[in-house]
Short mmCIF file of N, CA and C and ligand atoms in Angstrom, two decimals:
data_model
loop_
_atom_site.label_atom_id
_atom_site.label_comp_id
_atom_site.label_asym_id
_atom_site.label_seq_id
_atom_site.Cartn_x
_atom_site.Cartn_y
_atom_site.Cartn_z
N MET A 1 -16.73 -5.37 7.77
CA MET A 1 -15.31 -5.50 7.73
C MET A 1 -14.34 -4.59 7.11
N GLU A 2 -13.34 -4.21 8.09
CA GLU A 2 -12.41 -3.19 7.42
C GLU A 2 -11.87 -3.36 6.59
N ARG A 3 -11.98 -2.30 5.36
CA ARG A 3 -10.67 -2.58 4.07
C ARG A 3 -9.70 -1.48 4.02
N THR A 4 -9.17 -1.85 3.30
CA THR A 4 -7.67 -0.34 2.66
C THR A 4 -7.28 -0.47 1.43
N PHE A 5 -7.25 0.71 1.01
CA PHE A 5 -6.60 0.36 -0.55
C PHE A 5 -4.92 0.63 -0.30
N ILE A 6 -4.75 -0.33 -1.36
CA ILE A 6 -2.98 -0.63 -1.53
C ILE A 6 -2.76 -0.36 -3.22
N MET A 7 -1.81 0.13 -2.83
CA MET A 7 -0.79 0.62 -4.18
C MET A 7 0.40 -0.05 -4.17
N ILE A 8 0.98 -0.82 -5.31
CA ILE A 8 1.93 -0.80 -5.88
C ILE A 8 2.51 0.01 -6.77
N LYS A 9 3.48 0.49 -6.62
CA LYS A 9 3.71 1.83 -7.18
C LYS A 9 4.60 1.29 -8.41
N PRO A 10 4.71 2.34 -9.47
CA PRO A 10 5.52 1.78 -10.38
C PRO A 10 7.02 1.32 -10.21
N ASP A 11 7.74 1.81 -9.12
CA ASP A 11 8.76 1.44 -9.23
C ASP A 11 8.91 -0.13 -8.46
N GLY A 12 7.74 -0.54 -7.63
CA GLY A 12 7.67 -1.77 -6.64
C GLY A 12 7.09 -2.89 -7.90
N VAL A 13 6.41 -2.38 -9.29
CA VAL A 13 6.13 -3.42 -10.10
C VAL A 13 7.45 -3.44 -11.32
N GLN A 14 8.24 -2.49 -11.92
CA GLN A 14 9.45 -2.63 -12.05
C GLN A 14 10.68 -3.45 -11.59
N ARG A 15 11.07 -3.26 -9.94
CA ARG A 15 11.75 -3.75 -9.37
C ARG A 15 11.25 -5.71 -8.83
N ASN A 16 10.07 -5.95 -9.97
CA ASN A 16 9.55 -7.41 -9.68
C ASN A 16 9.46 -7.60 -8.03
N LEU A 17 8.77 -6.44 -7.84
CA LEU A 17 8.20 -7.05 -6.08
C LEU A 17 7.02 -6.95 -5.83
N ALA A 18 6.10 -7.26 -6.54
CA ALA A 18 4.61 -7.10 -6.20
C ALA A 18 4.13 -8.40 -5.49
N GLY A 19 5.38 -9.23 -6.27
CA GLY A 19 4.95 -10.91 -5.70
C GLY A 19 5.17 -11.01 -4.15
N GLU A 20 6.44 -10.18 -3.62
CA GLU A 20 7.08 -9.85 -2.30
C GLU A 20 6.14 -9.67 -1.34
N VAL A 21 5.04 -8.34 -2.41
CA VAL A 21 4.32 -7.25 -0.92
C VAL A 21 3.22 -8.15 -1.17
N ILE A 22 2.54 -9.02 -2.17
CA ILE A 22 0.91 -9.82 -2.05
C ILE A 22 1.82 -10.44 -0.78
N LYS A 23 2.82 -11.21 -0.95
CA LYS A 23 3.22 -12.20 0.00
C LYS A 23 3.12 -11.85 1.38
N ARG A 24 3.34 -10.72 1.52
CA ARG A 24 3.59 -9.92 2.81
C ARG A 24 2.30 -10.11 3.61
N PHE A 25 1.57 -9.15 2.54
CA PHE A 25 -0.22 -9.01 2.99
C PHE A 25 -0.75 -10.06 3.53
N GLU A 26 -0.50 -11.65 2.39
CA GLU A 26 -1.17 -13.05 2.27
C GLU A 26 -0.50 -13.48 3.78
N THR A 27 0.23 -13.43 4.27
CA THR A 27 0.92 -14.38 5.25
C THR A 27 0.68 -13.36 6.60
N LYS A 28 0.19 -11.99 6.85
CA LYS A 28 -0.10 -11.35 7.75
C LYS A 28 -0.96 -12.03 8.12
N GLY A 29 -1.96 -12.41 7.05
CA GLY A 29 -3.41 -13.02 7.53
C GLY A 29 -4.55 -12.16 6.67
N PHE A 30 -4.43 -10.98 5.97
CA PHE A 30 -5.48 -10.04 5.43
C PHE A 30 -5.80 -10.91 4.21
N THR A 31 -6.84 -10.43 3.91
CA THR A 31 -7.98 -11.38 2.88
C THR A 31 -7.96 -10.60 1.61
N LEU A 32 -7.27 -10.88 0.26
CA LEU A 32 -7.15 -9.82 -0.75
C LEU A 32 -8.81 -9.99 -1.28
N VAL A 33 -9.66 -8.99 -1.48
CA VAL A 33 -10.75 -8.83 -1.96
C VAL A 33 -10.68 -7.82 -3.68
N GLY A 34 -9.66 -7.37 -3.80
CA GLY A 34 -9.79 -6.50 -5.62
C GLY A 34 -8.24 -6.42 -5.29
N MET A 35 -8.27 -6.77 -7.13
CA MET A 35 -7.10 -6.82 -7.58
C MET A 35 -6.62 -6.29 -9.13
N LYS A 36 -5.84 -4.85 -9.50
CA LYS A 36 -5.94 -4.59 -10.81
C LYS A 36 -4.80 -4.27 -11.04
N PHE A 37 -3.94 -4.94 -12.43
CA PHE A 37 -2.96 -4.58 -12.90
C PHE A 37 -3.19 -3.47 -14.02
N MET A 38 -2.76 -2.38 -13.63
CA MET A 38 -3.45 -1.18 -14.70
C MET A 38 -2.22 0.19 -15.18
N ALA A 39 -2.20 1.09 -15.72
CA ALA A 39 -2.45 2.08 -16.32
C ALA A 39 -3.48 2.95 -15.68
N VAL A 40 -2.37 4.06 -15.09
CA VAL A 40 -3.06 5.21 -14.08
C VAL A 40 -3.27 5.95 -14.96
N PRO A 41 -4.74 6.48 -15.60
CA PRO A 41 -4.82 7.63 -16.12
C PRO A 41 -4.73 9.18 -15.22
N ARG A 42 -4.35 10.38 -16.00
CA ARG A 42 -3.55 11.39 -15.24
C ARG A 42 -4.92 11.83 -14.30
N GLU A 43 -5.85 11.76 -14.72
CA GLU A 43 -7.14 12.54 -14.10
C GLU A 43 -7.23 11.58 -12.64
N LEU A 44 -7.02 10.37 -12.64
CA LEU A 44 -7.00 9.34 -11.42
C LEU A 44 -6.03 9.48 -10.24
N ALA A 45 -4.90 9.75 -10.79
CA ALA A 45 -3.54 10.15 -10.33
C ALA A 45 -4.20 11.78 -9.50
N GLU A 46 -4.76 12.34 -10.52
CA GLU A 46 -4.57 14.10 -9.45
C GLU A 46 -5.32 13.96 -8.22
N LYS A 47 -6.80 13.05 -8.94
CA LYS A 47 -7.87 12.94 -7.55
C LYS A 47 -7.35 12.08 -6.56
N HIS A 48 -6.60 11.25 -6.86
CA HIS A 48 -5.80 10.56 -5.36
C HIS A 48 -4.80 10.84 -4.70
N TYR A 49 -4.31 12.14 -5.37
CA TYR A 49 -3.03 12.84 -4.99
C TYR A 49 -3.87 14.48 -4.19
N ASP A 50 -5.10 14.47 -4.32
CA ASP A 50 -5.40 15.71 -4.41
C ASP A 50 -5.10 16.05 -2.80
N VAL A 51 -4.83 15.79 -2.28
CA VAL A 51 -4.61 16.20 -0.88
C VAL A 51 -3.31 16.85 -0.59
N HIS A 52 -2.22 16.54 -1.84
CA HIS A 52 -0.66 17.31 -2.25
C HIS A 52 -0.76 17.69 -3.03
N LYS A 53 -2.34 18.63 -3.47
CA LYS A 53 -1.80 19.13 -4.82
C LYS A 53 -1.05 21.09 -4.67
N GLU A 54 -0.98 21.17 -3.66
CA GLU A 54 -0.20 22.84 -3.31
C GLU A 54 1.05 22.06 -3.01
N ARG A 55 1.37 20.86 -2.81
CA ARG A 55 2.75 20.79 -2.41
C ARG A 55 3.78 20.92 -3.64
N PRO A 56 5.28 20.75 -3.27
CA PRO A 56 6.33 21.17 -4.82
C PRO A 56 6.33 19.90 -5.52
N PHE A 57 6.55 18.29 -4.41
CA PHE A 57 5.99 17.50 -5.60
C PHE A 57 5.39 16.75 -6.07
N PHE A 58 4.14 17.63 -6.07
CA PHE A 58 2.76 17.00 -6.81
C PHE A 58 3.13 16.47 -8.03
N SER A 59 3.02 17.49 -9.25
CA SER A 59 3.11 17.03 -10.37
C SER A 59 4.09 15.84 -10.52
N SER A 60 5.69 15.74 -9.81
CA SER A 60 6.42 14.79 -10.21
C SER A 60 5.90 13.80 -9.68
N LEU A 61 5.20 13.70 -8.27
CA LEU A 61 4.61 12.56 -7.96
C LEU A 61 3.39 11.73 -8.80
N VAL A 62 2.30 12.85 -9.62
CA VAL A 62 1.69 12.39 -10.71
C VAL A 62 2.36 12.29 -11.68
N ASP A 63 3.78 12.58 -12.27
CA ASP A 63 4.38 12.10 -13.71
C ASP A 63 4.85 10.36 -13.20
N PHE A 64 5.26 10.40 -12.36
CA PHE A 64 5.44 8.91 -11.82
C PHE A 64 4.47 7.86 -11.96
N ILE A 65 3.46 8.47 -11.14
CA ILE A 65 2.72 7.26 -10.83
C ILE A 65 2.03 6.84 -12.07
N THR A 66 2.09 8.05 -13.17
CA THR A 66 1.27 7.73 -14.25
C THR A 66 2.26 7.41 -15.53
N SER A 67 3.38 6.87 -15.09
CA SER A 67 4.54 6.52 -15.93
C SER A 67 5.26 5.44 -16.65
N SER A 68 4.12 4.22 -15.71
CA SER A 68 4.94 2.76 -15.75
C SER A 68 2.96 2.25 -14.81
N PRO A 69 2.82 1.16 -15.29
CA PRO A 69 1.75 0.04 -14.59
C PRO A 69 1.96 0.10 -13.01
N VAL A 70 0.83 0.35 -12.45
CA VAL A 70 0.55 0.04 -10.77
C VAL A 70 -0.47 -1.48 -10.62
N VAL A 71 -0.38 -2.07 -9.81
CA VAL A 71 -0.83 -3.07 -9.14
C VAL A 71 -1.58 -2.30 -7.99
N ALA A 72 -3.29 -2.36 -7.96
CA ALA A 72 -4.20 -1.48 -7.26
C ALA A 72 -4.70 -2.62 -6.20
N MET A 73 -5.02 -2.43 -5.29
CA MET A 73 -5.54 -3.51 -4.06
C MET A 73 -6.45 -3.33 -3.65
N VAL A 74 -7.35 -4.15 -2.88
CA VAL A 74 -8.21 -3.73 -1.65
C VAL A 74 -7.93 -5.08 -0.68
N TRP A 75 -7.50 -4.97 0.63
CA TRP A 75 -7.64 -5.73 1.18
C TRP A 75 -8.30 -5.50 2.07
N GLU A 76 -8.64 -6.94 3.09
CA GLU A 76 -9.73 -6.84 4.20
C GLU A 76 -8.89 -7.57 5.21
N GLY A 77 -9.68 -7.07 6.50
CA GLY A 77 -9.12 -7.92 7.69
C GLY A 77 -9.30 -6.92 9.01
N GLU A 78 -9.43 -7.31 10.26
CA GLU A 78 -9.49 -6.85 11.28
C GLU A 78 -8.30 -5.90 11.66
N GLY A 79 -8.32 -4.40 11.58
CA GLY A 79 -7.60 -3.69 11.98
C GLY A 79 -6.29 -3.42 10.06
N VAL A 80 -7.16 -3.73 9.17
CA VAL A 80 -6.58 -3.74 8.16
C VAL A 80 -5.82 -2.34 7.68
N VAL A 81 -6.46 -1.26 8.00
CA VAL A 81 -5.68 -0.04 7.14
C VAL A 81 -4.36 0.09 8.30
N SER A 82 -4.33 0.19 9.84
CA SER A 82 -3.19 0.60 10.82
C SER A 82 -2.57 -0.34 10.47
N GLY A 83 -3.20 -1.42 10.36
CA GLY A 83 -2.01 -3.14 10.21
C GLY A 83 -1.17 -2.72 8.87
N ALA A 84 -1.80 -2.58 7.72
CA ALA A 84 -1.19 -2.08 6.45
C ALA A 84 -0.36 -1.26 6.52
N ARG A 85 -0.43 -0.17 7.46
CA ARG A 85 0.50 0.73 7.18
C ARG A 85 1.57 0.65 8.16
N THR A 86 1.71 -0.31 9.35
CA THR A 86 2.59 -1.34 9.72
C THR A 86 3.39 -2.09 8.66
N LEU A 87 2.66 -2.83 8.26
CA LEU A 87 4.13 -3.42 7.02
C LEU A 87 4.36 -2.90 6.32
N ILE A 88 3.94 -1.76 5.87
CA ILE A 88 4.65 -0.54 4.50
C ILE A 88 6.05 -0.24 5.27
N GLY A 89 5.81 0.74 6.57
CA GLY A 89 6.89 1.33 7.02
C GLY A 89 6.45 3.08 7.03
N ALA A 90 7.10 3.45 7.60
CA ALA A 90 7.15 5.19 7.56
C ALA A 90 7.74 5.51 5.61
N THR A 91 6.49 6.20 5.39
CA THR A 91 7.01 7.52 3.79
C THR A 91 8.41 7.34 3.37
N ASN A 92 9.06 7.92 4.31
CA ASN A 92 10.66 7.80 4.09
C ASN A 92 11.35 6.47 4.21
N PRO A 93 11.67 6.37 3.33
CA PRO A 93 12.43 4.23 3.52
C PRO A 93 13.37 4.63 4.29
N LEU A 94 14.25 5.72 4.13
CA LEU A 94 15.60 5.75 5.02
C LEU A 94 15.31 5.74 6.06
N THR A 95 14.29 6.13 6.73
CA THR A 95 13.79 6.27 8.26
C THR A 95 12.45 4.83 8.70
N ALA A 96 12.30 4.38 7.57
CA ALA A 96 11.75 3.15 7.49
C ALA A 96 12.00 2.05 7.85
N ALA A 97 11.11 1.49 9.37
CA ALA A 97 11.96 0.51 10.28
C ALA A 97 12.49 -1.30 9.32
N PRO A 98 13.63 -1.48 9.52
CA PRO A 98 13.92 -2.96 9.12
C PRO A 98 12.86 -3.85 9.04
N GLY A 99 12.41 -5.06 8.23
CA GLY A 99 10.89 -5.47 8.61
C GLY A 99 9.71 -5.15 7.78
N THR A 100 9.69 -3.84 7.56
CA THR A 100 8.73 -3.25 6.79
C THR A 100 9.02 -2.91 5.26
N ILE A 101 8.03 -3.24 4.32
CA ILE A 101 8.23 -3.14 3.16
C ILE A 101 9.04 -2.46 2.33
N ARG A 102 9.16 -0.87 3.28
CA ARG A 102 10.02 0.66 2.40
C ARG A 102 10.88 0.30 3.27
N GLY A 103 11.33 -0.01 4.50
CA GLY A 103 12.74 -0.82 5.27
C GLY A 103 13.55 -1.75 4.46
N ASP A 104 12.68 -1.99 4.34
CA ASP A 104 13.46 -3.79 3.56
C ASP A 104 14.02 -3.16 2.22
N PHE A 105 12.88 -2.32 1.32
CA PHE A 105 13.29 -2.14 -0.50
C PHE A 105 14.10 -1.00 -0.54
N GLY A 106 13.63 0.04 0.22
CA GLY A 106 13.96 1.37 -0.57
C GLY A 106 14.66 2.51 -0.10
N ILE A 107 15.13 3.41 -0.45
CA ILE A 107 15.83 4.86 -0.08
C ILE A 107 15.03 5.51 -0.37
N SER A 108 14.21 6.07 -1.28
CA SER A 108 13.87 7.26 -2.04
C SER A 108 12.42 7.55 -1.43
N ILE A 109 12.30 8.37 -1.21
CA ILE A 109 10.98 9.08 -0.49
C ILE A 109 10.28 9.39 -2.13
N GLY A 110 10.94 9.76 -2.66
CA GLY A 110 9.82 9.82 -3.99
C GLY A 110 9.79 8.26 -5.12
N ARG A 111 9.98 7.26 -4.63
CA ARG A 111 10.06 6.06 -4.81
C ARG A 111 9.80 4.72 -3.72
N ASN A 112 8.74 5.19 -3.27
CA ASN A 112 8.77 4.50 -1.66
C ASN A 112 7.87 3.27 -2.21
N LEU A 113 7.72 2.46 -3.01
CA LEU A 113 7.33 1.83 -3.27
C LEU A 113 5.79 1.10 -3.81
N ILE A 114 4.92 1.62 -2.73
CA ILE A 114 3.92 1.66 -2.17
C ILE A 114 2.85 2.90 -1.31
N HIS A 115 1.64 2.45 -1.66
CA HIS A 115 1.10 3.36 -1.27
C HIS A 115 0.08 2.13 -0.20
N GLY A 116 -0.46 2.84 1.32
CA GLY A 116 -1.24 2.48 1.77
C GLY A 116 -2.06 3.86 2.32
N SER A 117 -3.57 3.48 2.38
CA SER A 117 -4.74 4.83 2.74
C SER A 117 -4.62 4.61 4.19
N ASP A 118 -4.43 6.27 4.73
CA ASP A 118 -3.73 6.47 6.26
C ASP A 118 -4.88 6.50 7.23
N ALA A 119 -6.48 6.32 6.86
CA ALA A 119 -6.91 6.45 7.77
C ALA A 119 -8.22 5.40 7.26
N ILE A 120 -9.65 5.04 7.90
CA ILE A 120 -10.46 4.37 7.70
C ILE A 120 -11.51 5.25 6.46
N GLU A 121 -11.77 6.26 6.58
CA GLU A 121 -11.89 6.86 6.03
C GLU A 121 -11.65 7.42 4.51
N THR A 122 -10.39 7.50 4.92
CA THR A 122 -9.71 7.76 3.53
C THR A 122 -9.56 6.77 2.81
N ALA A 123 -9.54 5.29 3.10
CA ALA A 123 -9.84 4.27 2.63
C ALA A 123 -11.33 4.08 2.16
N LYS A 124 -12.26 4.36 2.67
CA LYS A 124 -13.24 4.42 2.05
C LYS A 124 -13.28 5.18 0.19
N THR A 125 -12.76 6.39 0.66
CA THR A 125 -12.75 7.39 -0.64
C THR A 125 -11.76 6.71 -1.75
N GLU A 126 -10.54 5.93 -0.92
CA GLU A 126 -9.97 6.19 -2.16
C GLU A 126 -10.02 4.53 -2.60
N ILE A 127 -10.74 3.27 -2.42
CA ILE A 127 -11.15 2.13 -2.53
C ILE A 127 -12.71 2.51 -3.86
N ALA A 128 -13.57 3.65 -3.12
CA ALA A 128 -13.99 4.35 -4.61
C ALA A 128 -13.90 4.68 -5.47
N LEU A 129 -12.14 5.60 -5.19
CA LEU A 129 -11.82 5.99 -6.47
C LEU A 129 -11.64 5.41 -6.96
N TRP A 130 -11.03 3.86 -6.78
CA TRP A 130 -10.12 2.97 -7.80
C TRP A 130 -11.23 1.97 -8.08
N PHE A 131 -12.09 1.18 -7.37
CA PHE A 131 -12.85 0.62 -7.40
C PHE A 131 -14.00 0.48 -7.84
N GLY A 132 -14.52 -0.52 -8.76
CA GLY A 132 -16.37 -0.44 -8.83
C GLY A 132 -16.53 -1.28 -7.78
N GLU A 133 -17.92 -1.35 -7.66
CA GLU A 133 -18.49 -2.58 -6.56
C GLU A 133 -18.56 -3.50 -7.26
N ASP A 134 -18.53 -3.82 -8.43
CA ASP A 134 -18.53 -5.28 -9.45
C ASP A 134 -17.26 -5.55 -9.18
N GLU A 135 -15.97 -4.80 -8.94
CA GLU A 135 -14.72 -5.51 -9.20
C GLU A 135 -14.47 -6.09 -8.02
N LEU A 136 -14.67 -6.17 -6.61
CA LEU A 136 -14.61 -6.63 -5.30
C LEU A 136 -15.40 -7.86 -4.78
N VAL A 137 -14.61 -9.03 -4.36
CA VAL A 137 -15.65 -9.86 -4.31
C VAL A 137 -14.81 -10.30 -2.82
N SER A 138 -16.11 -10.30 -2.08
CA SER A 138 -16.21 -10.45 -0.61
C SER A 138 -16.38 -12.15 -0.35
N TRP A 139 -15.18 -12.61 0.44
CA TRP A 139 -15.41 -13.96 0.64
C TRP A 139 -14.81 -14.21 2.11
N GLN A 140 -15.00 -15.51 2.49
CA GLN A 140 -14.62 -16.04 3.64
C GLN A 140 -13.12 -17.05 3.35
N PRO A 141 -12.03 -17.15 3.65
CA PRO A 141 -11.13 -18.32 3.64
C PRO A 141 -11.77 -19.02 4.46
N ALA A 142 -11.31 -20.49 4.20
CA ALA A 142 -11.96 -21.43 5.58
C ALA A 142 -10.90 -21.38 6.61
N ALA A 143 -11.77 -21.76 7.39
CA ALA A 143 -11.09 -21.74 9.23
C ALA A 143 -10.38 -22.88 9.23
P1 CMP B 1 2.14 7.91 -0.42
O1 CMP B 1 1.65 7.28 0.66
O2 CMP B 1 1.89 7.70 -1.40
O3 CMP B 1 1.60 9.21 -0.34
C1 CMP B 1 1.96 10.89 -0.42
C2 CMP B 1 3.49 10.62 -1.56
O4 CMP B 1 4.18 11.33 -1.86
C3 CMP B 1 4.00 9.52 -0.71
O5 CMP B 1 3.92 8.58 -0.67
C4 CMP B 1 5.87 10.33 -1.00
O6 CMP B 1 5.93 8.67 -2.32
C5 CMP B 1 5.05 11.02 -1.91
N1 CMP B 1 6.24 12.24 -1.06
C6 CMP B 1 6.28 12.50 -0.29
N2 CMP B 1 6.82 13.68 0.39
C7 CMP B 1 7.67 14.15 -0.74
C8 CMP B 1 8.90 14.69 -0.75
N3 CMP B 1 9.18 15.31 -0.45
N4 CMP B 1 9.32 14.50 -1.99
C9 CMP B 1 8.67 13.19 -3.43
N5 CMP B 1 7.58 12.74 -2.96
C10 CMP B 1 7.15 12.97 -1.94
#
């Protein structure tokens, strides 16, 4: 079954939006298979955002992600990678559609509340980066 990596960023935690975000994934019908509340080591943040390392905002992005705890999660379900991106909304909260997490709660591209893997292959890489196999629980909700 398809899985994706989701992180509630420091701004989402600081603004007490973790429960709201989790609720949206639960009520959509996706299944939580891993979750941890953690301070992010700088090396992990740099690896996670490696694709952006040449961008001007890279160091401020890493500073921000390591500034305060995050909630790292793995969600499972049919089409969960693109489905999660739909729930999350566009990268820039100012243009994200109302009804999406970023559209409803954010205004800043650098403080956009949540990260979701952008493709199935990226999801596999990010899940392996953030979670050990023993931290993921395969289970089936009752029918
Ligand atoms: P995320 O989905 O975590 O992936 C990369 C992050 O880089 C993105 O969300 C934004 O938070 C951040 N980002 C992208 N563009 C900019 C920008 N122009 N200025 C600051 N941060 C940015």
